[in-house]
CSV table of C-alpha atoms in Angstrom, one decimal:
chain,number,residue,atom,x,y,z
A,259,MET,CA,103.1,64.1,138.1
A,260,SER,CA,99.9,65.2,136.5
A,261,SER,CA,98.7,68.8,137.3
A,262,LYS,CA,95.4,70.2,136.2
A,263,LYS,CA,95.5,73.6,134.3
A,264,GLU,CA,93.7,76.5,135.8
A,265,PRO,CA,90.1,76.6,134.6
A,266,GLY,CA,88.6,80.0,133.5
A,267,GLY,CA,86.3,79.3,130.6
A,268,GLY,CA,87.4,78.1,127.1
A,269,TRP,CA,86.0,74.7,126.8
A,270,GLY,CA,84.0,75.4,129.8
A,271,TRP,CA,81.6,77.4,127.9
A,272,ILE,CA,80.9,74.3,125.7
A,273,ILE,CA,80.1,72.4,128.8
A,274,THR,CA,77.9,75.2,129.9
A,275,LEU,CA,76.0,74.9,126.7
A,276,ALA,CA,75.7,71.1,127.2
A,277,CYS,CA,74.3,71.9,130.6
A,278,PHE,CA,71.8,74.4,129.1
A,279,ILE,CA,70.6,71.8,126.7
A,280,GLU,CA,70.2,69.2,129.3
A,281,HIS,CA,68.2,71.5,131.3
A,282,ILE,CA,65.9,72.2,128.5
A,283,LEU,CA,65.3,68.4,128.2
A,284,TYR,CA,64.9,67.8,132.0
A,285,ILE,CA,62.8,70.7,133.2
A,286,GLY,CA,60.9,70.6,129.9
A,287,SER,CA,60.1,66.9,130.4
A,288,ILE,CA,58.7,67.7,133.8
A,289,ASN,CA,56.4,70.3,132.3
A,290,THR,CA,55.1,67.9,129.8
A,291,LEU,CA,53.9,65.3,132.4
A,292,GLY,CA,50.6,66.9,132.7
A,293,ILE,CA,50.0,66.9,129.0
A,294,TYR,CA,51.1,63.1,128.9
A,295,HIS,CA,48.6,62.3,131.7
A,296,VAL,CA,45.6,63.3,129.7
A,297,TYR,CA,46.6,60.9,126.9
A,298,ILE,CA,47.6,58.0,129.2
A,299,MET,CA,44.2,58.3,130.9
A,300,ASP,CA,42.5,57.8,127.5
A,301,GLU,CA,44.9,55.2,126.3
A,302,PHE,CA,44.9,53.0,129.3
A,303,ASN,CA,41.5,53.9,130.8
A,304,GLU,CA,43.0,54.8,134.2
A,305,ASP,CA,41.9,57.5,136.7
A,306,ILE,CA,43.8,60.7,137.4
A,307,THR,CA,45.1,59.5,140.9
A,308,ALA,CA,47.0,56.5,139.4
A,309,VAL,CA,48.2,58.4,136.4
A,310,THR,CA,49.7,61.4,138.3
A,311,LEU,CA,51.8,59.0,140.4
A,312,ILE,CA,53.9,58.7,137.3
A,313,GLY,CA,54.9,62.3,137.5
A,314,ALA,CA,55.4,62.2,141.2
A,315,LEU,CA,57.7,59.2,140.9
A,316,TYR,CA,59.7,60.8,138.0
A,317,ILE,CA,60.4,64.0,139.8
A,318,SER,CA,61.2,62.4,143.1
A,319,VAL,CA,63.6,59.8,141.6
A,320,SER,CA,65.3,62.3,139.2
A,321,ILE,CA,66.0,64.7,142.1
A,322,SER,CA,66.9,62.3,144.9
A,323,GLY,CA,69.0,60.1,142.7
A,324,ALA,CA,71.8,62.7,142.7
A,325,ILE,CA,73.3,61.3,145.9
A,326,PHE,CA,74.4,58.2,143.8
A,327,ALA,CA,75.5,60.4,140.9
A,328,VAL,CA,78.0,62.2,142.9
A,329,LEU,CA,79.6,58.9,144.3
A,330,LEU,CA,79.8,57.6,140.8
A,331,ASN,CA,81.3,60.8,139.5
A,332,GLU,CA,84.1,60.4,142.1
A,333,LYS,CA,84.8,57.0,140.9
A,334,PHE,CA,84.3,57.1,137.1
A,335,GLY,CA,84.2,60.9,136.2
A,336,GLU,CA,81.3,63.1,135.1
A,337,ARG,CA,81.6,62.2,131.5
A,338,LEU,CA,80.8,58.5,131.7
A,339,VAL,CA,78.1,59.1,134.4
A,340,ILE,CA,76.3,61.7,132.2
A,341,MET,CA,76.2,59.4,129.1
A,342,SER,CA,75.2,56.6,131.1
A,343,GLY,CA,72.3,58.7,132.4
A,344,GLY,CA,71.3,59.8,128.9
A,345,PHE,CA,71.2,56.1,127.8
A,346,LEU,CA,68.9,55.2,130.7
A,347,VAL,CA,66.5,58.1,129.8
A,348,PHE,CA,66.4,56.8,126.2
A,349,ILE,CA,65.9,53.2,127.3
A,350,GLY,CA,63.0,54.2,129.6
A,351,TYR,CA,61.1,56.2,127.1
A,352,ALA,CA,61.7,53.9,124.2
A,353,SER,CA,60.4,50.9,126.3
A,354,SER,CA,57.2,52.9,127.0
A,355,PHE,CA,56.4,52.6,123.3
A,356,PHE,CA,55.8,48.8,123.7
A,357,VAL,CA,53.9,48.9,127.0
A,358,THR,CA,50.4,47.6,127.1
A,359,ALA,CA,49.9,47.2,130.8
A,360,PHE,CA,49.5,50.6,132.6
A,361,PRO,CA,51.6,49.7,135.9
A,362,VAL,CA,54.7,49.0,133.8
A,363,LEU,CA,54.7,52.8,133.0
A,364,TYR,CA,55.7,53.4,136.5
A,365,LEU,CA,59.0,51.7,135.6
A,366,THR,CA,59.5,52.8,132.0
A,367,MET,CA,58.2,56.5,132.3
A,368,ALA,CA,59.2,57.3,135.9
A,369,ILE,CA,61.9,55.3,137.6
A,370,ILE,CA,64.3,54.3,134.7
A,371,PRO,CA,64.3,57.9,133.0
A,372,GLY,CA,64.3,59.5,136.5
A,373,ILE,CA,67.5,57.7,137.5
A,374,GLY,CA,68.9,58.6,134.1
A,375,MET,CA,68.2,62.2,134.6
A,376,SER,CA,69.5,62.3,138.1
A,377,PHE,CA,72.8,61.2,136.8
A,378,SER,CA,73.0,63.8,134.1
A,379,TYR,CA,71.5,66.8,135.9
A,380,CYS,CA,73.7,66.7,139.0
A,381,SER,CA,77.0,65.7,137.0
A,382,LEU,CA,76.7,68.4,134.5
A,383,LEU,CA,76.3,71.0,137.2
A,384,VAL,CA,79.5,69.7,139.0
A,385,ALA,CA,81.2,69.7,135.6
A,386,VAL,CA,80.3,73.4,134.9
A,387,ASP,CA,81.6,74.2,138.5
A,388,LYS,CA,85.0,72.6,137.9
A,389,TYR,CA,85.7,74.4,134.8
A,390,PHE,CA,85.1,77.9,136.1
A,391,THR,CA,86.6,80.2,138.9
A,392,GLU,CA,86.0,83.9,138.4
A,393,ARG,CA,83.0,83.5,136.1
A,394,LYS,CA,81.4,80.5,137.9
A,395,PHE,CA,78.2,82.3,139.0
A,396,ILE,CA,77.6,83.6,135.5
A,397,ALA,CA,78.3,80.2,133.9
A,398,MET,CA,76.0,78.4,136.4
A,399,SER,CA,73.2,80.8,135.7
A,400,LEU,CA,73.5,80.5,131.9
A,401,ALA,CA,73.5,76.7,132.3
A,402,ILE,CA,70.4,76.7,134.5
A,403,LEU,CA,68.7,79.1,132.1
A,404,GLY,CA,67.9,76.1,129.8
A,405,GLY,CA,65.2,75.1,132.3
A,406,SER,CA,63.2,78.3,131.4
A,407,PHE,CA,63.5,77.5,127.7
A,408,GLY,CA,62.4,73.9,128.4
A,409,MET,CA,59.3,75.2,130.3
A,410,VAL,CA,58.2,77.0,127.0
A,411,ILE,CA,59.5,74.8,124.2
A,412,MET,CA,58.9,71.1,125.3
A,413,PRO,CA,55.2,71.3,126.2
A,414,ILE,CA,54.4,72.8,122.9
A,415,LEU,CA,56.5,70.2,121.1
A,416,VAL,CA,55.0,67.2,123.0
A,417,GLU,CA,51.5,68.4,122.6
A,418,SER,CA,52.0,68.6,118.7
A,419,LEU,CA,53.6,65.1,118.8
A,420,LEU,CA,50.7,63.6,120.9
A,421,GLN,CA,48.0,65.2,118.5
A,422,LYS,CA,49.8,63.8,115.4
A,423,TYR,CA,51.1,60.3,116.6
A,424,GLY,CA,49.2,59.5,119.9
A,425,PHE,CA,50.8,58.5,123.1
A,426,HIS,CA,53.0,55.6,121.8
A,427,GLY,CA,54.3,57.5,118.8
A,428,ALA,CA,55.0,60.7,120.8
A,429,ILE,CA,56.9,58.9,123.6
A,430,LEU,CA,59.1,57.2,121.0
A,431,VAL,CA,60.0,60.5,119.4
A,432,HIS,CA,60.6,61.8,123.0
A,433,ALA,CA,63.0,58.9,123.5
A,434,GLY,CA,65.0,59.9,120.4
A,435,ILE,CA,65.2,63.6,121.5
A,436,SER,CA,66.5,62.4,125.0
A,437,LEU,CA,69.6,60.9,123.2
A,438,ASN,CA,70.9,64.4,123.1
A,439,VAL,CA,71.8,64.0,126.8
A,440,ILE,CA,74.5,61.5,125.7
A,441,VAL,CA,75.9,64.1,123.3
A,442,CYS,CA,75.9,66.5,126.2
A,443,GLY,CA,77.9,64.1,128.3
A,444,ALA,CA,80.4,63.4,125.4
A,445,VAL,CA,81.6,67.0,125.4
A,446,VAL,CA,82.5,66.8,129.1
A,447,PHE,CA,86.2,66.1,129.0
A,448,PRO,CA,88.3,66.1,132.2
A,449,LEU,CA,90.4,69.2,132.8
A,450,PRO,CA,93.7,69.2,130.7
A,451,THR,CA,96.8,68.1,132.4
A,452,GLU,CA,100.5,68.6,132.0
A,453,ILE,CA,103.3,66.2,133.0
A,454,VAL,CA,106.2,67.3,135.1
A,455,PRO,CA,109.0,65.2,136.8
A,456,ILE,CA,108.3,66.4,140.3
A,457,ASN,CA,106.0,64.6,142.7
A,458,CYS,CA,103.4,66.9,144.4
A,459,LYS,CA,100.9,65.5,146.9
A,460,THR,CA,98.3,67.0,149.2
A,461,ASN,CA,96.8,65.7,152.4
A,462,LYS,CA,93.3,67.0,151.6
A,463,LYS,CA,90.4,64.5,151.6
A,464,VAL,CA,86.8,65.3,151.0
A,465,ASP,CA,84.9,64.2,154.1
A,466,MET,CA,81.2,64.6,155.4
A,467,LYS,CA,81.9,66.6,158.4
A,468,PHE,CA,80.0,69.6,156.9
A,469,CYS,CA,76.7,67.7,157.4
A,470,LYS,CA,76.9,68.6,161.2
A,471,GLU,CA,77.1,72.3,160.6
A,472,PRO,CA,73.9,74.2,161.7
A,473,LYS,CA,74.0,76.4,158.5
A,474,PHE,CA,74.0,73.3,156.2
A,475,ILE,CA,71.2,71.7,158.3
A,476,VAL,CA,69.0,74.8,158.0
A,477,TYR,CA,69.8,74.8,154.2
A,478,LEU,CA,68.5,71.3,153.9
A,479,ILE,CA,65.4,72.2,155.8
A,480,THR,CA,64.8,75.1,153.4
A,481,ASN,CA,65.2,72.8,150.4
A,482,PHE,CA,62.8,70.4,151.9
A,483,LEU,CA,60.2,73.1,152.5
A,484,PHE,CA,60.2,75.2,149.3
A,485,ILE,CA,60.2,72.4,146.8
A,486,PRO,CA,56.5,71.2,147.4
A,487,ALA,CA,55.4,74.8,147.5
A,488,GLN,CA,57.2,75.6,144.3
A,489,TYR,CA,55.0,73.2,142.3
A,490,ILE,CA,51.6,74.7,143.5
A,491,PRO,CA,51.1,77.0,140.5
A,492,ALA,CA,52.1,74.4,138.0
A,493,THR,CA,49.6,71.9,139.5
A,494,GLN,CA,46.8,74.2,140.7
A,495,LEU,CA,46.7,77.2,138.4
A,496,PRO,CA,44.9,75.6,135.4
A,497,GLU,CA,42.1,74.4,137.7
A,498,THR,CA,41.8,77.8,139.4
A,499,ALA,CA,41.6,79.7,136.2
A,500,VAL,CA,39.0,77.3,134.6
A,501,SER,CA,36.8,77.6,137.8
A,502,ILE,CA,36.4,81.3,137.1
A,503,GLY,CA,35.7,81.0,133.4
A,504,ILE,CA,39.2,81.4,131.8
A,505,GLY,CA,39.7,79.3,128.7
A,506,MET,CA,42.4,76.6,128.1
A,507,ASP,CA,44.1,78.6,125.3
A,508,GLU,CA,44.5,81.5,127.7
A,509,ILE,CA,45.7,79.2,130.4
A,510,SER,CA,48.4,77.9,128.2
A,511,LEU,CA,49.6,81.4,127.6
A,512,VAL,CA,49.8,81.9,131.4
A,513,VAL,CA,52.0,78.7,131.6
A,514,ALA,CA,54.3,79.9,129.0
A,515,MET,CA,54.7,83.4,130.8
A,516,LEU,CA,55.8,81.4,133.8
A,517,GLY,CA,58.7,80.2,131.7
A,518,VAL,CA,59.5,83.7,130.3
A,519,GLY,CA,59.6,85.2,133.7
A,520,SER,CA,61.6,82.4,135.0
A,521,GLY,CA,64.3,83.0,132.3
A,522,PHE,CA,64.7,86.6,133.3
A,523,GLY,CA,64.9,85.7,137.0
A,524,ARG,CA,67.7,83.2,136.5
A,525,LEU,CA,69.6,85.7,134.4
A,526,PHE,CA,69.2,88.5,137.0
A,527,PHE,CA,70.1,86.3,139.9
A,528,GLY,CA,73.2,85.1,138.2
A,529,PHE,CA,74.3,88.7,137.4
A,530,ILE,CA,73.8,90.1,140.9
A,531,SER,CA,75.5,87.0,142.3
A,532,HIS,CA,78.4,87.6,140.1
A,533,CYS,CA,78.7,91.3,141.2
A,534,PHE,CA,78.0,90.6,144.9
A,535,PHE,CA,79.1,87.1,145.6
A,536,ASN,CA,79.3,87.4,149.3
A,537,HIS,CA,75.6,88.3,149.5
A,538,VAL,CA,74.0,85.2,147.6
A,539,VAL,CA,72.2,83.8,150.6
A,540,LYS,CA,70.6,87.2,151.1
A,541,PHE,CA,69.5,87.3,147.5
A,542,TRP,CA,68.0,83.8,147.8
A,543,ILE,CA,66.0,84.8,150.9
A,544,VAL,CA,64.5,87.8,149.0
A,545,PHE,CA,63.5,85.4,146.1
A,546,LEU,CA,62.0,82.8,148.4
A,547,ALA,CA,59.9,85.3,150.0
A,548,GLY,CA,59.0,86.9,146.8
A,549,MET,CA,57.6,83.6,145.5
A,550,GLY,CA,55.5,83.3,148.5
A,551,LEU,CA,54.0,86.8,148.4
A,552,MET,CA,53.2,86.4,144.7
A,553,LEU,CA,51.1,83.4,145.4
A,554,LEU,CA,48.7,85.7,147.3
A,555,MET,CA,47.9,87.4,144.0
A,556,VAL,CA,46.1,84.3,142.7
A,557,PRO,CA,43.0,84.0,145.0
A,558,TYR,CA,42.1,87.6,144.2
A,559,SER,CA,42.8,87.4,140.4
A,560,THR,CA,39.6,87.3,138.1
A,561,LYS,CA,40.9,88.4,134.7
A,562,ILE,CA,43.4,86.8,132.3
A,563,GLU,CA,45.4,90.0,132.5
A,564,GLN,CA,45.9,89.5,136.3
A,565,PHE,CA,47.0,85.9,135.8
A,566,LEU,CA,49.5,87.0,133.2
A,567,VAL,CA,51.0,89.6,135.6
A,568,PHE,CA,51.2,86.9,138.3
A,569,ALA,CA,52.9,84.4,135.9
A,570,VAL,CA,55.7,86.9,135.0
A,571,LEU,CA,56.3,88.0,138.6
A,572,TYR,CA,56.1,84.5,140.1
A,573,GLY,CA,58.2,83.1,137.3
A,574,PHE,CA,60.9,85.8,137.9
A,575,PHE,CA,61.3,85.0,141.6
A,576,ASP,CA,61.0,81.3,140.8
A,577,GLY,CA,63.8,81.4,138.3
A,578,GLY,CA,66.0,83.2,140.8
A,579,ASN,CA,65.2,80.7,143.4
A,580,ASN,CA,66.3,77.9,141.0
A,581,VAL,CA,69.6,79.5,140.9
A,582,GLY,CA,69.8,80.7,144.4
A,583,TRP,CA,69.6,77.2,146.0
A,584,ASN,CA,72.7,76.1,144.0
A,585,LEU,CA,74.9,79.2,144.3
A,586,SER,CA,74.2,79.7,148.1
A,587,LEU,CA,76.3,76.5,148.7
A,588,LYS,CA,79.3,78.5,147.6
A,589,ASN,CA,78.8,80.9,150.6
A,590,LEU,CA,77.5,78.4,153.1
A,591,LEU,CA,80.2,75.6,152.7
A,592,GLU,CA,83.8,75.3,151.8
A,593,PRO,CA,84.2,74.7,148.0
A,594,GLN,CA,85.5,71.2,148.1
A,595,TYR,CA,82.1,70.1,149.6
A,596,TYR,CA,80.1,71.4,146.7
A,597,GLY,CA,79.3,68.1,144.9
A,598,ARG,CA,78.5,66.0,147.9
A,599,ALA,CA,76.5,68.8,149.6
A,600,MET,CA,74.5,69.4,146.4
A,601,SER,CA,73.6,65.8,146.1
A,602,LEU,CA,72.3,65.7,149.7
A,603,ALA,CA,70.3,68.9,149.0
A,604,LEU,CA,68.7,67.2,145.9
A,605,LEU,CA,68.0,64.0,148.0
A,606,VAL,CA,66.1,66.2,150.6
A,607,GLU,CA,64.3,68.0,147.7
A,608,GLY,CA,63.2,64.6,146.2
A,609,ILE,CA,61.9,63.6,149.7
A,610,GLY,CA,59.9,66.9,149.9
A,611,CYS,CA,58.7,66.4,146.5
A,612,ALA,CA,57.5,62.9,147.3
A,613,ILE,CA,55.6,64.1,150.3
A,614,GLY,CA,54.6,67.5,148.7
A,615,ASN,CA,53.1,66.1,145.5
A,616,PRO,CA,50.3,64.2,147.2
A,617,LEU,CA,49.8,67.3,149.4
A,618,THR,CA,49.4,69.7,146.6
A,619,GLU,CA,47.1,67.2,144.7
A,620,GLY,CA,44.9,67.0,147.9
A,621,ILE,CA,44.9,70.8,148.0
A,622,GLY,CA,43.9,71.2,144.5
A,623,CYS,CA,41.2,68.6,144.0
A,624,ALA,CA,40.1,68.1,147.6
A,625,ILE,CA,41.1,64.4,147.5
A,626,GLY,CA,44.1,62.6,149.0
A,627,ASN,CA,44.9,65.0,151.8
A,628,PRO,CA,42.1,65.1,154.5
A,629,LEU,CA,43.3,68.2,156.3
A,630,THR,CA,43.5,70.4,153.1
A,631,ALA,CA,40.3,68.9,151.7
A,632,PHE,CA,38.6,69.7,155.0
A,633,LEU,CA,39.9,73.3,155.0
A,634,ARG,CA,38.8,73.9,151.4
A,635,GLU,CA,35.4,72.4,152.0
A,636,THR,CA,34.6,74.3,155.3
A,637,THR,CA,36.0,77.6,154.0
A,638,GLY,CA,34.6,77.3,150.5
A,639,SER,CA,37.8,79.0,149.2
A,640,GLY,CA,39.9,77.7,146.4
A,641,GLY,CA,42.7,80.0,147.6
A,642,ILE,CA,43.8,77.6,150.4
A,643,PRO,CA,46.7,76.1,148.5
A,644,TYR,CA,48.1,79.5,147.7
A,645,PHE,CA,47.8,80.7,151.3
A,646,ILE,CA,49.6,77.5,152.5
A,647,GLY,CA,52.2,77.9,149.8
A,648,CYS,CA,53.0,81.5,150.8
A,649,ALA,CA,53.4,80.5,154.4
A,650,ILE,CA,55.8,77.6,153.5
A,651,LEU,CA,58.0,79.7,151.3
A,652,CYS,CA,58.1,82.6,153.7
A,653,VAL,CA,59.1,80.2,156.5
A,654,SER,CA,61.8,78.6,154.4
A,655,ALA,CA,63.2,82.2,153.7
A,656,VAL,CA,63.1,83.4,157.4
A,657,ILE,CA,65.0,80.4,158.9
A,658,LEU,CA,67.9,81.3,156.5
A,659,ILE,CA,68.3,84.8,158.0
A,660,PRO,CA,70.7,84.0,160.8
A,661,PHE,CA,73.1,82.7,158.2
A,662,SER,CA,72.7,85.4,155.6
A,663,ASN,CA,76.0,87.1,156.4
A,664,VAL,CA,78.1,83.9,155.9
A,665,LYS,CA,80.9,84.5,153.4
A,666,GLN,CA,82.8,82.1,151.2
A,667,THR,CA,85.4,80.3,153.2
A,668,PHE,CA,88.5,78.4,152.1
A,669,GLN,CA,90.1,75.4,153.6
A,670,GLU,CA,93.9,75.2,154.4
A,671,GLN,CA,95.7,72.2,152.8
A,672,GLU,CA,99.2,70.9,153.1
A,673,ILE,CA,101.4,70.6,150.0
A,674,ILE,CA,104.3,68.1,150.1
A,675,ILE,CA,107.0,68.2,147.3
A,676,PHE,CA,109.1,65.0,146.5
A,677,ASP,CA,112.1,64.6,144.2
A,678,GLU,CA,112.4,61.9,141.7
A,679,THR,CA,113.7,59.4,144.2
A,680,GLY,CA,110.8,60.0,146.4
A,681,SER,CA,112.6,62.0,149.2
A,682,GLU,CA,110.6,64.9,150.7
A,683,LEU,CA,112.0,68.3,149.6
A,684,GLU,CA,109.6,70.8,151.0
A,685,LYS,CA,106.2,70.9,152.9
A,686,PHE,CA,103.9,74.0,153.4
A,687,LYS,CA,100.3,75.0,153.6
A,688,ILE,CA,98.0,77.0,151.3
A,689,HIS,CA,94.5,78.1,151.2
A,690,ASP,CA,92.5,76.1,148.6
A,691,ASP,CA,89.9,78.2,146.8
A,692,CYS,CA,88.4,75.3,145.0
A,693,TYR,CA,87.5,71.7,146.1
A,694,GLU,CA,89.5,70.3,143.2
A,695,GLU,CA,93.4,70.2,143.6
A,696,TYR,CA,94.3,72.7,140.7
A,697,ILE,CA,98.0,72.9,141.3
A,698,LYS,CA,100.4,75.0,139.0
A,699,ILE,CA,104.0,73.7,138.9
A,700,ASN,CA,106.9,76.1,138.5
A,701,GLU,CA,110.2,74.1,138.5
A,702,SER,CA,110.5,72.7,142.0
A,703,THR,CA,107.6,74.6,143.6
A,704,CYS,CA,104.0,73.9,144.0
A,705,ILE,CA,101.8,77.0,144.4
A,706,CYS,CA,98.0,77.6,144.5
A,707,LYS,CA,96.6,78.1,141.1
A,708,LYS,CA,95.3,81.6,142.2
A,709,GLU,CA,98.7,82.3,143.9
A,710,ILE,CA,96.7,83.0,147.1
A,711,ILE,CA,96.2,86.7,146.0
A,712,GLU,CA,92.4,86.5,146.1
A,713,ASN,CA,92.4,85.2,149.8
């Protein structure tokens, strides 16, 4: 039989680096959408409403498409899925170079690269998870840290490309850069195996029964709620700052500080999760509430220094949240459900993003959403989006409190040992501390890879 060797790092750190780079490209691309919108409006003579739909589609498709990525991973493996996703991203962006009719950009800049990124984003996280046991939380945090670098690096790079080459030239170079996703996928090799002359089978099957658990249902509701509120600063902060006389150069610095704060938040959350792994859900609740409370600073800020303080603090809590939603699954569900549960969470986030993007656009420019437009007009306050965002984030945190004491659980699985003739030699049960079947062979005995000592 083939048995997977115990993961604990090694090549796993290379996969972590690949996931880090992919996050730079993915999160960085999201943060360049607003820059592209300005040039697309000039190039194709379209209004802001039509152009911003490109970004809304891209984000929604890239997040919700993870549900298909996990199914493909189970059939073809992460490596092939990630590389295929990178190829789709390249094809989408490269095709945009030849586009002369604006509606086609919905396909080439949003749907095709969105599907590609959904494949690579979800699959690389699953790959990192498989390669680590004891240092899993640290590895995950370092991998996701790439998103903070992307928030700072990619907008600067794309802006310079657009100024030098225009929209068509910049999007072609962007397509070339996206080929690095294929390289990231190429390093994701399956866990090494060793061949022994004993047959060992388990009766464990990954099912979907976890979907009925109240703690997972509440987890999905939280993911649905926080995602539209999370994008309020990115979409509304520039307009808010300009309205009180702050210049665009200063606003760019504020946006960059969001990325810096996010980096520290991701690292800090990963560190405390590694040290206190049974309290990850509690930490996530604190970071969600922190994001909401920080939003209350914006309506009362009048100077650039105040906006910079907000950017660092909000970025810190936002960065931790981006790690927390992922790591909390390790406490809320049995480990073997991680891949499928994460894909469902991303699907729900995509739906929330699709609904939330028009909502926040309506809040920000008093169009698109009648209720928020009415509130802004009647109150005369530009702080409405931030008050609503605070309420949403605080509610998403509060509903998790009943499940904050849930600790990581393990499922019992049955091990059956056969001899070379196929006759059953032994049958016993062990606790599985990972959703993959990492079995170590010792002569005629199958034992759990962690030897059950941690349970």
